[in-house]
Amino acid sequence: MTVAYWIIAGLLGVFYLYAGGKKILQSRERLAPMMGWVDTVPMPAVRAVGAVEVLGAAGLVLPPATGTAPVVAILAAVGFVVLQILAAGLHLSRGEAKDTGLNLVLILLAAVAAWLATAF
């Protein structure tokens, strides 16, 4: 279970660190071609989502790695489930049902990570 957790947490961590970093650092114009929703959401909200993603990635990795407050990993994974449910809802509200596949995969991975993190 520990190896499975680290594989999933590593994949999620890299994904969210990259995606969150882009949302924090890049302009609306640079984000829009790959994230069409940024045109309809205020940039402070986009930056906040990016910050949540980066902090969540740290929450998945650092507590289990250090043995300090391992419950944070569970909370981070559950937070990613909630984030992706909201993201899928945004896509559906914009008529982008075809874009929810990645959201579903991320929901599944985060849910499995939350379950596996209970072993710590």
Coordinates of C-alpha atoms in Angstrom, one line a residue:
M1 CA 0.0 0.0 0.0
T2 CA 2.9 2.4 0.7
V3 CA 4.4 1.9 -2.7
A4 CA 1.0 2.4 -4.4
Y5 CA 0.4 5.6 -2.4
W6 CA 3.8 7.1 -3.4
I7 CA 3.2 6.3 -7.1
I8 CA -0.3 7.9 -7.0
A9 CA 0.8 10.8 -4.8
G10 CA 3.8 11.4 -7.0
L11 CA 1.7 11.5 -10.1
L12 CA -0.8 13.8 -8.5
G13 CA 1.9 16.0 -7.0
V14 CA 3.7 16.6 -10.2
F15 CA 0.4 17.2 -12.1
Y16 CA -0.9 19.7 -9.6
L17 CA 2.5 21.4 -9.0
Y18 CA 2.7 22.0 -12.8
A19 CA -0.9 23.0 -13.3
G20 CA -1.0 25.2 -10.2
G21 CA 2.3 26.8 -11.0
K22 CA 1.1 27.8 -14.4
K23 CA -2.1 29.3 -12.9
I24 CA -0.1 31.3 -10.4
L25 CA 2.6 32.5 -12.8
Q26 CA 1.2 32.9 -16.2
S27 CA -1.0 35.6 -17.7
R28 CA -4.6 35.1 -18.7
E29 CA -3.5 35.3 -22.4
R30 CA -1.0 32.5 -21.9
L31 CA -3.5 30.3 -20.0
A32 CA -6.5 30.8 -22.3
P33 CA -5.4 28.5 -25.1
M34 CA -5.2 25.5 -22.8
M35 CA -7.7 26.5 -20.1
G36 CA -10.6 28.2 -21.9
W37 CA -12.4 28.8 -18.6
V38 CA -10.0 31.4 -17.4
D39 CA -11.7 33.9 -19.7
T40 CA -14.9 33.7 -17.5
V41 CA -13.3 33.6 -14.1
P42 CA -11.6 36.5 -12.4
M43 CA -7.8 36.2 -12.3
P44 CA -7.6 36.4 -8.5
A45 CA -9.8 33.2 -8.5
V46 CA -7.5 31.5 -11.1
R47 CA -4.5 32.4 -8.9
A48 CA -6.2 31.1 -5.8
V49 CA -7.0 27.8 -7.6
G50 CA -3.3 27.6 -8.5
A51 CA -2.3 28.2 -4.9
V52 CA -4.6 25.5 -3.7
E53 CA -3.2 23.1 -6.2
V54 CA 0.4 23.8 -5.2
L55 CA -0.4 23.6 -1.5
G56 CA -2.4 20.4 -2.0
A57 CA 0.6 18.8 -3.9
A58 CA 2.8 19.7 -0.9
G59 CA 0.2 18.2 1.4
L60 CA 0.2 14.9 -0.4
V61 CA 3.9 14.5 -0.2
L62 CA 5.5 16.3 2.7
P63 CA 3.5 15.0 5.7
P64 CA 4.0 11.3 4.8
A65 CA 7.6 11.9 3.9
T66 CA 8.4 13.6 7.2
G67 CA 6.0 11.6 9.4
T68 CA 4.5 14.8 10.7
A69 CA 0.7 15.3 10.7
P70 CA 0.0 12.5 8.2
V71 CA -3.7 13.3 8.3
V72 CA -2.9 16.3 6.1
A73 CA -2.3 13.9 3.2
I74 CA -5.8 12.6 3.6
L75 CA -7.2 16.1 3.7
A76 CA -5.2 17.1 0.6
A77 CA -6.4 14.1 -1.4
V78 CA -10.0 14.8 -0.3
G79 CA -9.5 18.4 -1.2
F80 CA -8.4 17.4 -4.7
V81 CA -11.6 15.2 -5.1
V82 CA -13.7 18.3 -4.2
L83 CA -11.7 20.5 -6.5
Q84 CA -12.1 18.2 -9.5
I85 CA -15.8 17.8 -8.8
L86 CA -16.2 21.5 -8.9
A87 CA -14.0 21.7 -12.1
A88 CA -16.1 19.1 -13.8
G89 CA -19.2 21.1 -12.8
L90 CA -17.6 24.2 -14.4
H91 CA -16.9 22.3 -17.6
L92 CA -20.5 20.9 -17.7
S93 CA -21.9 24.4 -17.1
R94 CA -19.9 25.7 -20.1
G95 CA -21.1 22.8 -22.3
E96 CA -17.7 21.1 -22.3
A97 CA -18.8 17.6 -21.3
K98 CA -16.0 16.2 -23.5
D99 CA -13.4 17.9 -21.3
T100 CA -14.5 16.1 -18.1
G101 CA -12.5 12.9 -18.7
L102 CA -9.4 14.3 -17.1
N103 CA -11.5 15.5 -14.1
L104 CA -12.9 12.0 -13.7
V105 CA -9.4 10.4 -13.7
L106 CA -8.1 12.9 -11.2
I107 CA -11.1 12.3 -8.9
L108 CA -10.5 8.6 -9.0
L109 CA -6.7 9.0 -8.4
A110 CA -7.3 11.4 -5.5
A111 CA -9.9 9.2 -3.9
V112 CA -7.5 6.2 -4.1
A113 CA -4.7 8.4 -2.6
A114 CA -7.0 9.4 0.3
W115 CA -7.8 5.8 1.0
L116 CA -4.2 4.7 0.8
A117 CA -3.1 7.6 3.0
T118 CA -5.1 6.1 5.9
A119 CA -2.2 3.6 6.2
F120 CA 0.2 6.3 7.4

